Coordinates of C-alpha atoms in Angstrom, one line a residue:
M712 CA -30.0 21.7 24.5
M713 CA -30.5 19.3 27.2
A714 CA -27.1 18.7 29.7
L715 CA -25.0 15.2 28.0
T716 CA -25.1 12.1 30.3
W717 CA -21.9 9.7 30.1
I718 CA -23.9 7.2 28.5
D719 CA -24.6 10.4 25.7
K720 CA -20.6 11.0 25.5
Y721 CA -19.8 7.0 25.1
K722 CA -22.0 6.1 22.6
L723 CA -20.5 9.6 20.6
I724 CA -17.2 8.5 21.5
T725 CA -17.6 5.0 20.3
R726 CA -19.6 5.9 17.5
N727 CA -18.8 4.3 13.6
L728 CA -14.5 3.3 15.4
A729 CA -13.5 -0.4 14.4
E730 CA -12.0 -1.2 18.4
W731 CA -11.1 0.6 21.4
L732 CA -9.1 -0.3 24.0
G733 CA -9.2 -0.3 27.7
D734 CA -13.6 -0.1 27.7
E735 CA -14.4 -0.3 31.9
K736 CA -11.9 3.0 31.7
L737 CA -13.3 4.8 29.3
K738 CA -16.8 4.7 31.4
S739 CA -15.4 5.0 34.5
I740 CA -13.8 8.3 33.8
L741 CA -17.3 10.3 31.7
K742 CA -18.9 8.7 35.0
K743 CA -16.9 11.2 37.0
R744 CA -15.4 14.4 34.5
D745 CA -14.5 14.4 30.0
L746 CA -12.7 13.0 28.8
K747 CA -8.7 13.8 27.5
L748 CA -7.0 12.5 24.7
Y749 CA -4.8 13.3 21.4
W750 CA -4.8 12.9 18.1
G751 CA -1.1 12.8 16.7
T752 CA -0.2 13.2 13.2
A753 CA 3.5 12.5 11.5
T754 CA 3.2 15.7 9.2
T755 CA 5.3 13.7 6.1
G756 CA 2.7 13.5 2.8
K757 CA 0.2 16.0 2.2
P758 CA -3.1 15.0 3.6
H759 CA -5.8 13.8 1.8
I760 CA -9.8 13.3 1.6
G761 CA -8.8 10.5 4.8
Y762 CA -8.3 13.4 7.2
F763 CA -12.0 13.8 7.5
V764 CA -12.2 9.8 9.1
P765 CA -10.3 11.1 11.9
M766 CA -11.8 14.4 11.8
S767 CA -15.7 13.5 11.6
K768 CA -14.5 11.4 14.9
I769 CA -12.3 14.8 17.0
A770 CA -16.1 16.2 16.0
D771 CA -18.0 13.7 17.9
F772 CA -15.5 14.0 21.0
L773 CA -15.5 17.8 20.9
R774 CA -19.7 16.9 20.9
A775 CA -19.0 14.4 23.6
Q776 CA -17.4 17.4 25.4
T777 CA -14.5 15.8 25.7
E778 CA -10.8 17.7 25.5
V779 CA -9.0 17.5 22.3
I780 CA -5.2 17.8 21.7
I781 CA -3.9 17.6 17.7
L782 CA -0.3 17.0 17.9
F783 CA 2.0 17.3 14.7
A784 CA 4.1 14.7 15.2
D785 CA 7.3 16.6 13.3
L786 CA 10.6 14.1 14.9
H787 CA 7.9 11.0 13.8
A788 CA 8.0 12.4 10.3
Y789 CA 11.7 12.4 10.1
L790 CA 12.0 9.1 12.4
D791 CA 10.4 6.8 9.8
N792 CA 13.0 6.5 7.2
M793 CA 13.2 10.2 6.6
K794 CA 9.9 10.8 5.1
A795 CA 9.8 14.8 6.0
P796 CA 13.4 15.3 5.1
W797 CA 15.1 17.7 8.0
E798 CA 15.0 21.0 5.9
L799 CA 11.6 20.8 5.1
L800 CA 10.0 19.6 8.6
E801 CA 9.3 23.0 10.2
L802 CA 7.0 23.9 6.7
R803 CA 5.5 20.6 6.7
T804 CA 4.7 21.5 9.9
Q805 CA 3.0 24.3 9.2
Y806 CA 1.2 23.2 5.9
Y807 CA -0.1 20.3 8.0
E808 CA -1.9 23.1 10.5
A809 CA -3.5 25.4 8.2
I810 CA -4.7 22.9 6.2
I811 CA -5.5 20.9 8.8
K812 CA -7.5 23.9 10.5
S813 CA -9.5 24.0 6.8
I814 CA -10.6 20.6 7.7
L815 CA -12.5 21.3 10.5
K816 CA -13.4 24.6 9.2
S817 CA -14.9 23.0 6.5
I818 CA -17.1 20.6 8.9
D819 CA -17.6 23.1 11.2
V820 CA -15.8 22.5 14.2
P821 CA -15.1 25.2 16.8
L822 CA -11.1 25.5 16.7
D823 CA -11.2 27.5 19.6
K824 CA -12.5 24.3 21.6
L825 CA -9.6 22.2 20.6
K826 CA -5.2 22.6 21.1
F827 CA -2.5 21.9 19.0
V828 CA 0.4 21.2 20.0
K829 CA 4.0 20.8 18.0
G830 CA 6.3 17.5 19.1
T831 CA 9.6 19.3 18.9
D832 CA 7.7 21.8 21.3
F833 CA 8.2 19.4 24.2
Q834 CA 9.6 15.8 22.6
L835 CA 12.9 17.9 23.4
S836 CA 12.7 18.7 26.6
K837 CA 14.9 16.8 29.4
E838 CA 12.2 15.2 31.5
Y839 CA 10.9 13.5 27.7
T840 CA 14.5 12.6 26.9
L841 CA 15.4 11.2 29.7
D842 CA 12.4 8.6 29.5
V843 CA 13.7 8.2 26.0
Y844 CA 17.0 6.5 27.6
R845 CA 14.9 4.7 30.1
L846 CA 12.4 3.1 28.0
S847 CA 15.3 2.2 25.4
S848 CA 16.7 0.2 28.2
L849 CA 13.7 -2.1 28.4
V850 CA 12.0 -2.3 25.0
T851 CA 13.7 -5.3 22.2
E852 CA 14.4 -4.7 19.0
H853 CA 11.7 -7.1 17.9
D854 CA 9.0 -5.4 20.2
A855 CA 10.2 -2.3 18.2
K856 CA 10.1 -3.4 15.4
K857 CA 6.6 -5.1 15.7
A858 CA 5.1 -2.4 17.0
G859 CA 5.8 0.2 13.5
A860 CA 5.3 -2.8 11.3
E861 CA 1.8 -1.0 9.9
V862 CA 3.3 2.3 10.5
V863 CA 6.7 3.1 9.9
K864 CA 8.5 2.4 6.5
Q865 CA 9.7 -1.7 6.3
V866 CA 12.5 -1.5 4.5
S867 CA 14.9 -4.9 4.3
N868 CA 18.3 -3.0 6.4
P869 CA 15.4 -0.1 9.0
L870 CA 17.4 2.5 10.6
L871 CA 17.4 3.1 14.3
S872 CA 15.0 6.1 13.9
G873 CA 12.6 3.7 12.8
L874 CA 12.9 1.8 16.1
L875 CA 13.1 4.4 18.3
Y876 CA 9.6 5.3 16.7
P877 CA 7.0 3.1 18.9
G878 CA 8.4 4.5 21.6
L879 CA 8.5 8.3 21.5
Q880 CA 4.2 7.9 20.3
A881 CA 4.0 5.9 23.5
L882 CA 4.7 8.3 26.1
D883 CA 3.5 11.1 24.3
E884 CA 0.2 9.5 26.3
Y885 CA 1.9 11.1 29.2
H886 CA 3.8 13.8 28.6
L887 CA 1.3 15.5 26.8
K888 CA -1.2 14.5 29.9
V889 CA -4.0 12.6 28.5
D890 CA -6.2 10.0 29.3
A891 CA -6.5 8.2 26.0
Q892 CA -5.0 8.4 22.3
F893 CA -7.0 8.0 19.2
G894 CA -5.6 6.9 15.7
G895 CA -6.3 4.6 12.3
V896 CA -6.8 0.8 13.4
D897 CA -3.2 0.0 12.3
Q898 CA -1.7 2.1 15.6
R899 CA -2.8 -0.8 16.7
K900 CA 0.9 -2.6 17.5
I901 CA 1.4 0.3 18.5
F902 CA -1.0 1.0 21.3
T903 CA -0.4 -2.5 22.7
F904 CA 2.9 -1.3 22.9
S905 CA 2.0 1.7 24.6
E906 CA -0.4 -0.4 27.5
K907 CA 2.6 -2.8 27.7
Y908 CA 5.9 -0.9 28.5
L909 CA 4.7 2.1 30.2
P910 CA 3.3 0.6 33.5
M911 CA 7.4 -0.5 32.8
L912 CA 7.8 3.5 33.7
G913 CA 5.6 3.4 36.6
Y914 CA 2.5 5.3 34.5
E915 CA -0.8 4.1 33.7
K916 CA -2.5 2.7 30.7
H917 CA -3.8 5.3 28.5
I918 CA -7.5 4.5 26.7
H919 CA -7.0 3.4 22.6
L920 CA -9.3 4.6 19.9
M921 CA -9.2 3.1 17.3
N922 CA -11.3 4.4 13.5
P923 CA -10.9 1.7 10.7
M924 CA -8.7 2.5 8.0
I925 CA -10.9 3.6 4.9
P926 CA -10.2 1.6 0.8
G927 CA -8.3 3.6 -1.2
L928 CA -9.6 4.4 -4.5
A929 CA -7.9 1.8 -6.2
G930 CA -8.8 -0.9 -3.4
A931 CA -5.2 -0.6 -0.6
K932 CA -5.3 1.8 2.1
M933 CA -5.4 5.1 1.3
S934 CA -2.0 7.2 1.5
S935 CA 0.0 10.4 1.7
S936 CA 2.7 8.3 -0.6
E937 CA -0.2 6.7 -3.3
E938 CA -1.0 9.4 -5.8
D939 CA -3.4 6.9 -7.2
S940 CA -4.9 6.3 -4.6
K941 CA -5.9 9.0 -3.0
I942 CA -7.7 12.5 -3.3
D943 CA -6.0 15.5 -2.5
L944 CA -7.4 17.8 -0.6
L945 CA -6.9 20.1 -3.5
D946 CA -8.1 19.1 -6.2
N947 CA -9.8 20.5 -8.4
P948 CA -13.7 19.2 -9.4
M949 CA -12.3 18.0 -12.3
T950 CA -9.3 16.2 -11.1
V951 CA -11.5 14.3 -8.1
K952 CA -14.2 13.1 -11.1
K953 CA -11.4 11.7 -13.0
K954 CA -9.9 10.1 -10.4
L955 CA -13.9 8.7 -8.7
K956 CA -14.0 7.2 -12.7
K957 CA -10.9 5.6 -12.1
A958 CA -11.9 4.1 -8.7
F959 CA -12.2 0.6 -7.4
C960 CA -16.1 0.2 -7.2
E961 CA -17.4 -3.4 -7.9
P962 CA -21.2 -3.8 -8.0
G963 CA -22.5 -5.2 -5.1
N964 CA -19.2 -5.1 -3.2
I965 CA -19.8 -3.8 0.2
T966 CA -15.9 -5.4 1.5
D967 CA -13.7 -3.6 -0.4
N968 CA -15.4 -0.1 -1.4
G969 CA -13.3 3.0 -1.1
I970 CA -16.5 5.0 -1.6
L971 CA -19.0 3.5 0.4
A972 CA -16.4 3.8 3.7
F973 CA -15.8 7.8 2.5
S974 CA -19.4 7.5 2.7
K975 CA -20.3 5.8 6.2
H976 CA -17.2 7.1 7.8
V977 CA -17.5 11.0 6.1
I978 CA -20.4 12.1 4.3
F979 CA -23.2 10.2 6.7
P980 CA -21.8 11.2 10.6
L981 CA -21.5 15.0 9.5
F982 CA -25.3 15.0 8.3
K983 CA -27.3 17.9 9.9
D984 CA -30.5 16.6 11.6
G985 CA -33.3 16.1 8.3
E986 CA -29.9 16.2 6.0
T987 CA -30.2 12.8 3.6
F988 CA -27.6 11.2 0.6
N989 CA -29.6 11.4 -2.7
I990 CA -28.6 10.0 -5.4
S991 CA -29.9 11.4 -9.1
R992 CA -31.3 8.6 -11.9
T993 CA -33.2 9.5 -14.7
A994 CA -36.0 7.6 -14.5
E995 CA -35.3 4.8 -17.0
F996 CA -32.2 3.4 -14.4
G997 CA -35.4 3.8 -10.9
G998 CA -35.4 7.3 -10.8
D999 CA -34.6 9.9 -7.4
I1000 CA -33.6 7.4 -4.2
S1001 CA -32.7 9.2 -0.9
F1002 CA -31.6 7.4 2.0
S1003 CA -31.0 8.5 5.6
E1004 CA -29.3 6.5 6.9
Y1005 CA -25.7 4.1 5.4
E1006 CA -26.3 1.2 6.7
N1007 CA -29.7 1.0 3.6
L1008 CA -28.0 2.7 1.3
E1009 CA -25.5 -0.4 2.0
T1010 CA -27.7 -3.0 2.0
A1011 CA -29.2 -1.3 -1.7
F1012 CA -25.8 -1.3 -2.9
A1013 CA -25.1 -4.6 -1.9
N1014 CA -28.2 -5.9 -4.0
Q1015 CA -26.7 -4.2 -6.9
E1016 CA -29.6 -2.0 -6.2
I1017 CA -27.3 1.3 -6.4
H1018 CA -25.2 1.3 -9.7
P1019 CA -22.0 2.1 -8.6
G1020 CA -21.6 4.7 -11.8
D1021 CA -24.4 6.4 -9.8
L1022 CA -22.7 5.9 -6.0
K1023 CA -19.7 7.5 -7.2
N1024 CA -21.8 10.6 -9.0
A1025 CA -23.4 11.2 -5.6
V1026 CA -20.1 10.7 -3.2
E1027 CA -18.1 13.4 -6.1
M1028 CA -21.1 15.7 -5.0
Y1029 CA -20.5 15.4 -1.7
I1030 CA -16.8 15.6 -1.7
N1031 CA -16.7 18.4 -3.9
R1032 CA -19.2 20.4 -1.0
L1033 CA -16.2 19.7 2.0
L1034 CA -13.7 20.2 -0.3
D1035 CA -15.0 23.7 -1.7
P1036 CA -14.7 26.2 1.1
I1037 CA -11.0 24.2 1.7
R1038 CA -9.6 25.1 -2.1
K1039 CA -11.1 29.0 -1.6
E1040 CA -8.6 29.5 1.1
F1041 CA -5.6 28.5 -0.3
E1042 CA -6.7 30.2 -3.3
A1043 CA -7.7 33.0 -1.9
D1044 CA -4.3 33.5 0.1
S1045 CA -1.4 33.9 -1.6
K1046 CA 0.5 33.2 1.7
L1047 CA -1.1 29.5 1.8
K1048 CA 0.3 28.9 -1.6
S1049 CA 3.1 29.3 -1.3
L1050 CA 3.5 27.4 1.9
A1051 CA 2.4 24.6 -0.1
N1052 CA 4.6 24.9 -3.1
K1053 CA 7.0 24.9 -0.8
A1054 CA 6.1 22.2 2.0
Y1055 CA 6.3 19.9 -1.2
P1056 CA 8.8 21.3 -4.1
Q1057 CA 8.4 19.1 -8.0
K1058 CA 10.7 16.1 -7.6
Q1059 CA 13.5 17.2 -9.5
K1060 CA 14.0 14.6 -12.6
T1061 CA 16.3 11.9 -11.7
V1062 CA 18.9 10.2 -13.3
E1063 CA 17.2 6.5 -14.6
V1064 CA 17.8 3.8 -12.5
E1065 CA 19.4 1.4 -14.3
I1066 CA 17.0 -1.4 -14.5
T1067 CA 18.8 -5.0 -13.2
P1068 CA 18.2 -7.1 -11.0
T1069 CA 18.9 -6.4 -8.3
R1070 CA 16.3 -3.7 -8.3
L1071 CA 14.0 -7.6 -6.8
D1072 CA 12.9 -8.0 -3.8
I1073 CA 12.9 -11.8 -4.4
R1074 CA 12.5 -13.5 -1.2
V1075 CA 11.6 -17.2 0.1
G1076 CA 8.7 -17.5 1.5
K1077 CA 5.8 -20.9 2.8
I1078 CA 2.4 -20.9 1.8
V1079 CA 1.1 -20.9 5.3
E1080 CA -2.8 -20.8 3.9
V1081 CA -4.5 -22.1 1.1
K1082 CA -8.0 -21.2 -0.9
R1083 CA -10.0 -20.2 -3.3
H1084 CA -10.4 -16.7 -4.4
P1085 CA -14.0 -16.5 -4.0
N1086 CA -14.8 -14.6 -7.4
A1087 CA -12.4 -16.3 -9.6
D1088 CA -12.2 -19.9 -10.4
S1089 CA -8.7 -19.7 -11.5
L1090 CA -7.1 -18.1 -8.4
Y1091 CA -6.0 -19.2 -5.2
V1092 CA -5.9 -16.7 -2.2
E1093 CA -3.0 -17.9 -0.4
K1094 CA -1.1 -16.8 3.3
I1095 CA 2.8 -16.8 2.2
D1096 CA 5.4 -16.5 5.5
L1097 CA 8.0 -14.4 4.7
G1098 CA 9.7 -13.3 7.4
E1099 CA 8.4 -10.7 8.2
P1100 CA 7.1 -9.1 11.9
N1101 CA 3.8 -8.0 10.4
G1102 CA 2.5 -11.6 9.8
P1103 CA 2.0 -13.4 6.4
R1104 CA 1.4 -11.9 3.3
T1105 CA -2.2 -12.1 1.3
I1106 CA -1.0 -12.7 -2.1
V1107 CA -3.3 -14.4 -5.1
S1108 CA -1.9 -16.5 -8.2
G1109 CA -3.4 -17.8 -11.7
L1110 CA -2.6 -21.7 -10.3
V1111 CA -5.6 -23.4 -9.6
N1112 CA -5.6 -24.7 -14.0
F1113 CA -2.0 -25.7 -13.6
V1114 CA -1.1 -26.8 -10.2
P1115 CA -3.8 -28.9 -7.6
L1116 CA -4.7 -27.4 -3.7
N1117 CA -3.0 -29.8 -1.6
E1118 CA 0.2 -29.9 -3.5
M1119 CA -0.2 -25.9 -2.8
E1120 CA 0.0 -26.2 1.2
N1121 CA 2.3 -25.7 3.4
R1122 CA 4.8 -25.4 0.2
M1123 CA 7.9 -23.5 0.0
V1124 CA 7.8 -21.0 -3.1
V1125 CA 9.7 -18.0 -4.2
V1126 CA 8.0 -14.6 -3.8
L1127 CA 8.3 -11.4 -5.7
A1128 CA 7.6 -8.9 -2.5
N1129 CA 8.5 -5.3 -3.7
L1130 CA 5.3 -5.6 -6.2
K1131 CA 2.7 -2.4 -6.0
P1132 CA -0.1 -4.0 -3.7
A1133 CA -3.1 -5.0 -6.6
N1134 CA -6.5 -5.5 -6.5
L1135 CA -7.2 -8.9 -7.8
K1136 CA -10.9 -9.7 -7.9
G1137 CA -11.7 -7.7 -4.9
I1138 CA -8.6 -9.0 -3.0
S1139 CA -5.5 -7.3 -2.4
S1140 CA -2.3 -9.1 -3.4
Y1141 CA 1.3 -8.3 -2.2
G1142 CA 3.2 -9.5 -3.9
M1143 CA 3.9 -12.3 -6.5
V1144 CA 5.0 -16.3 -6.1
L1145 CA 7.7 -16.8 -9.5
C1146 CA 7.0 -19.7 -11.5
A1147 CA 8.4 -21.7 -14.5
S1148 CA 6.4 -22.0 -17.9
V1149 CA 6.7 -24.4 -20.8
E1150 CA 4.4 -24.1 -24.1
E1151 CA 5.1 -27.1 -25.7
P1152 CA 3.5 -29.3 -26.4
T1153 CA 0.7 -27.9 -23.9
R1154 CA 1.0 -25.8 -21.2
Q1155 CA 2.6 -26.4 -18.0
V1156 CA 3.2 -24.0 -15.4
E1157 CA 5.0 -25.0 -12.5
P1158 CA 6.4 -22.2 -9.3
L1159 CA 9.8 -21.8 -8.9
R1160 CA 11.3 -24.0 -5.8
P1161 CA 13.8 -22.5 -3.3
P1162 CA 16.6 -24.1 -2.6
T1163 CA 17.1 -26.5 0.0
N1164 CA 16.7 -25.7 3.6
S1165 CA 15.5 -22.2 3.0
I1166 CA 13.1 -20.3 5.2
P1167 CA 10.7 -18.1 5.2
G1168 CA 12.1 -14.5 4.5
D1169 CA 15.7 -15.4 2.8
K1170 CA 16.8 -13.6 0.0
I1171 CA 17.2 -14.6 -3.0
V1172 CA 19.5 -13.1 -6.2
I1173 CA 20.6 -13.4 -9.5
E1174 CA 23.9 -14.8 -10.0
G1175 CA 26.4 -12.1 -11.0
Y1176 CA 24.3 -9.7 -9.8
E1177 CA 24.8 -10.5 -5.2
D1178 CA 25.3 -6.5 -4.5
G1179 CA 22.9 -4.2 -5.0
V1180 CA 19.6 -2.3 -2.9
A1181 CA 16.7 -3.2 -4.0
D1182 CA 13.6 -1.4 -5.0
D1183 CA 11.3 -0.8 -1.5
L1184 CA 8.8 -1.1 -4.3
L1185 CA 8.7 -1.0 -8.1
N1186 CA 6.8 1.6 -9.8
P1187 CA 4.7 0.4 -12.3
K1188 CA 4.7 3.2 -14.5
K1189 CA 9.0 1.8 -15.0
K1190 CA 7.8 -1.5 -15.9
V1191 CA 10.7 -3.3 -14.3
W1192 CA 9.7 -6.3 -14.0
E1193 CA 8.2 -6.3 -17.1
K1194 CA 11.3 -6.0 -19.0
L1195 CA 13.7 -7.6 -16.1
Q1196 CA 11.2 -11.2 -16.3
P1197 CA 13.3 -13.3 -18.6
S1198 CA 10.5 -13.6 -21.4
D1199 CA 12.8 -15.1 -24.1
Y1200 CA 13.8 -17.9 -21.4
H1201 CA 10.1 -18.3 -23.6
L1202 CA 11.5 -17.6 -26.8
F1203 CA 15.0 -20.5 -25.7
A1204 CA 12.5 -22.9 -24.9
S1205 CA 10.5 -22.9 -27.9
M1206 CA 13.7 -23.0 -30.3
E1207 CA 15.1 -26.1 -28.7
Y1208 CA 11.7 -27.8 -29.3
A1209 CA 11.3 -26.4 -32.7
L1210 CA 15.1 -27.6 -33.5
A1211 CA 14.3 -31.1 -31.2
Q1212 CA 11.1 -31.9 -33.9
Q1213 CA 12.5 -30.2 -36.6
R1214 CA 9.6 -27.4 -36.9
F1215 CA 12.1 -25.5 -38.6
T1216 CA 10.9 -25.5 -42.3
S1217 CA 12.4 -22.6 -44.5
Y1218 CA 15.4 -19.7 -43.7
E1219 CA 12.7 -17.4 -42.4
D1220 CA 12.1 -20.3 -39.8
V1221 CA 15.2 -19.5 -38.5
Q1222 CA 16.3 -16.1 -39.0
K1223 CA 12.9 -14.8 -37.3
C1224 CA 13.6 -16.5 -34.3
L1225 CA 17.5 -15.5 -34.5
D1226 CA 16.1 -12.2 -34.8
D1227 CA 13.9 -11.9 -31.9
W1228 CA 16.3 -13.9 -30.0
F1229 CA 19.6 -10.5 -31.0
G1230 CA 17.4 -7.5 -31.0
S1231 CA 17.1 -8.4 -34.7
K1232 CA 20.5 -7.5 -36.7
E1233 CA 20.9 -5.3 -40.2
Q1234 CA 19.4 -7.3 -42.8
D1235 CA 23.1 -7.4 -45.0
L1236 CA 24.9 -8.6 -42.0
L1237 CA 25.6 -12.1 -41.6
Y1238 CA 24.9 -14.1 -38.7
T1239 CA 27.8 -16.2 -38.1
T1240 CA 28.3 -20.1 -36.2
G1241 CA 29.7 -18.1 -33.5
D1242 CA 26.5 -16.3 -33.4
I1243 CA 24.5 -19.5 -33.1
I1244 CA 27.3 -20.9 -30.4
M1245 CA 27.0 -17.8 -27.8
F1246 CA 23.1 -18.2 -28.0
C1247 CA 22.6 -22.4 -27.9
A1248 CA 25.5 -22.0 -25.4
D1249 CA 24.2 -19.3 -22.9
N1250 CA 20.6 -19.6 -23.9
I1251 CA 20.4 -23.6 -24.7
G1252 CA 23.0 -24.6 -22.3
I1253 CA 25.3 -27.0 -25.2
H1254 CA 28.2 -25.4 -23.4
D1255 CA 30.7 -28.4 -25.1
T1256 CA 32.0 -26.4 -28.0
G1257 CA 32.8 -29.4 -30.4
C1258 CA 29.4 -31.2 -29.7
G1259 CA 27.5 -27.4 -30.4
V1260 CA 30.2 -26.6 -33.3
K1261 CA 28.4 -30.5 -34.8
R1262 CA 25.4 -30.4 -33.9
I1263 CA 24.7 -26.4 -35.4
D1264 CA 26.8 -27.1 -38.2
S1265 CA 24.8 -29.3 -39.2
W1266 CA 21.9 -27.7 -37.9
I1267 CA 22.8 -24.7 -41.4
N1268 CA 23.8 -27.4 -43.7
T1269 CA 19.9 -29.2 -43.1
Y1270 CA 18.4 -25.5 -43.2
M1271 CA 20.7 -22.5 -44.7
P1272 CA 23.9 -23.8 -46.5
N1273 CA 25.3 -21.0 -48.6
T1274 CA 24.0 -18.7 -46.4
Y1275 CA 26.1 -18.1 -42.7
S1276 CA 30.2 -17.7 -42.9
K1277 CA 31.2 -20.1 -40.1
N1278 CA 33.9 -17.5 -39.0
Y1279 CA 34.3 -18.9 -35.5

């Protein structure tokens, strides 16, 4: 085997990276000696197949004769909004070490070339702790929050621990005595934070290498905490098949496609010389086809020469080939099985939290950019400023048929901000613009207007529900928003309109409308005029009792004489 030149090493180190900072320094070091770098992972949720992306790059680094440290950032896991409880910290660190070593072995990475370090082994030392205090005297709250915006769990009232997180990650670079840090592109703000602040402590800037974040199965970022977005490393073949069948894989879509991204960043880089990506098809659908280069597979899929189902079937085979040795290792070792169960104990069933408006995170936003959705005529794609440190959110709204584009521009709106991200025709939407609508005589929809003088980020609360904390993310299975949204007001508006237009032609019409509102009383109970007054006062806006009684009595006499008692 021929010795690698510094250029060969440079190409191996940088191939398939999304971005890297410090290119000249990287080249300068490689001309003199081998690179030293570390990759850190906070020991939080269970690792998933997305971890094959950094692991395949670590294989590249080792081929380039790089000295690699893998850091199990246990302290970071606790600081990040206590994603790992203190009592489980050691167990989760042990699990991470076992599973990551198993991943590396499954792709033939020699473990003796790696050094494994636990964060608390050096982050509690006198020297490190002093640097934490020195750094804290320099960093602003704004910079700390901004640096962690894409990595640290974002909540409306952040803990101090989450603000410390970026600083500790920056200090790791110096205290591990490396040249470079490797991480996902979601770490970029922490990397630039490090480049700004480490020199203030008298330490050199480090090189930063970033792999892309592959989309999850549902289209957004693959996440350890989102079950439907990922395939677990210990999922059995049937579970893998089931999850892939449900995965978002739109024909011709190559930009928001987790299946293709996994092929590009994991499957193809791990092929041995001469190995190809094989898709099995019947002769009726074009027959078997093979690809030796990822670019050719991507082009064929973009041209819709490859059906999503055929691509999924092929990727399923390669995923199972990667997972088989990991599954077998854990199935054969009772201690590893026990470790997995102890590190991630099944959650006890909790008492159902009452569904009230306090659980909604409703904020004032400003539309700073809006355009038509490229794949759907009825949808707008908006960039909405909610006053967040990581910039405007992308939100997709079905308002094209109701609000002209020019009226959407720079408009102040009200946004439900804690919905689970949804993939709408290939674009991920991170919230919902709240609107009011009427159905009669023709359907009209208009975005809600926030109070005058509101600014982006202001909280909107429901009267009577000012206290309480909103959910970080509404669980779609619990249908919190669906149960809380004021759909009944469509009924109220329709009923009032029907009253005004004399649309009720029989007692049964009125009975049905009232049954819908009151939740259908038992048949042998009569509605009182008082019931109807309450309905009108609370929902139609009649607050003058005398006027209301006169109007309602007239209505009762007209449509249901001698039917309702008047014991109000």
